[in-house]
C-alpha angles and dihedrals in degrees: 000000000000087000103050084044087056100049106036096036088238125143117241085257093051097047089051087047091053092043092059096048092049096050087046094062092038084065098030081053095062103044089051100080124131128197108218101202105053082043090054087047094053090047098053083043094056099042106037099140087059104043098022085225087294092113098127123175105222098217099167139069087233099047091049097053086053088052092048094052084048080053097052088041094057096045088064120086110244125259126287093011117103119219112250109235115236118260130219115231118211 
């Protein structure tokens, strides 16, 4: 205790204090894992009428590239249909 006193300026309470804190994240820590995929799953599974079962978590570089060109493809009007131009009212 005298050591980490020493080197961090805390008092003997304050370094017990810190030690706790630090030994209670380190296990909260641990118990606070998720699984993604069988979250994804109950999700689609919740809200099908929402997502139709297509709710996909993009994990990878690659997956979200293909996800951003989706993206890109969407956005465009399709083909052989003209955008309407936005009218003032008033």
């Amino acid at each position: 205790m005298t050591r980490l006193r020493q080197y961090a300026g805390l008092r003997p309470a304050a370094a017990a204090i810190v030690l706790v804190g630090l030994v209670a994240m380190a296990a909260l820590s641990g118990c606070a894992s998720v699984d993604f995929d069988r979250a994804v799953a109950t999700t689609n599974q919740d809200a099908a009428g929402f997502t139709n079962g297509g709710l996909t978590l993009a994990q990878t570089d690659a997956q979200r590239a293909a996800r951003a060109a989706d993206g890109r493809r969407t956005a465009e009007p399709a083909p052989g249909t003209r955008r309407r131009r936005a009218t003032r009212a008033g």
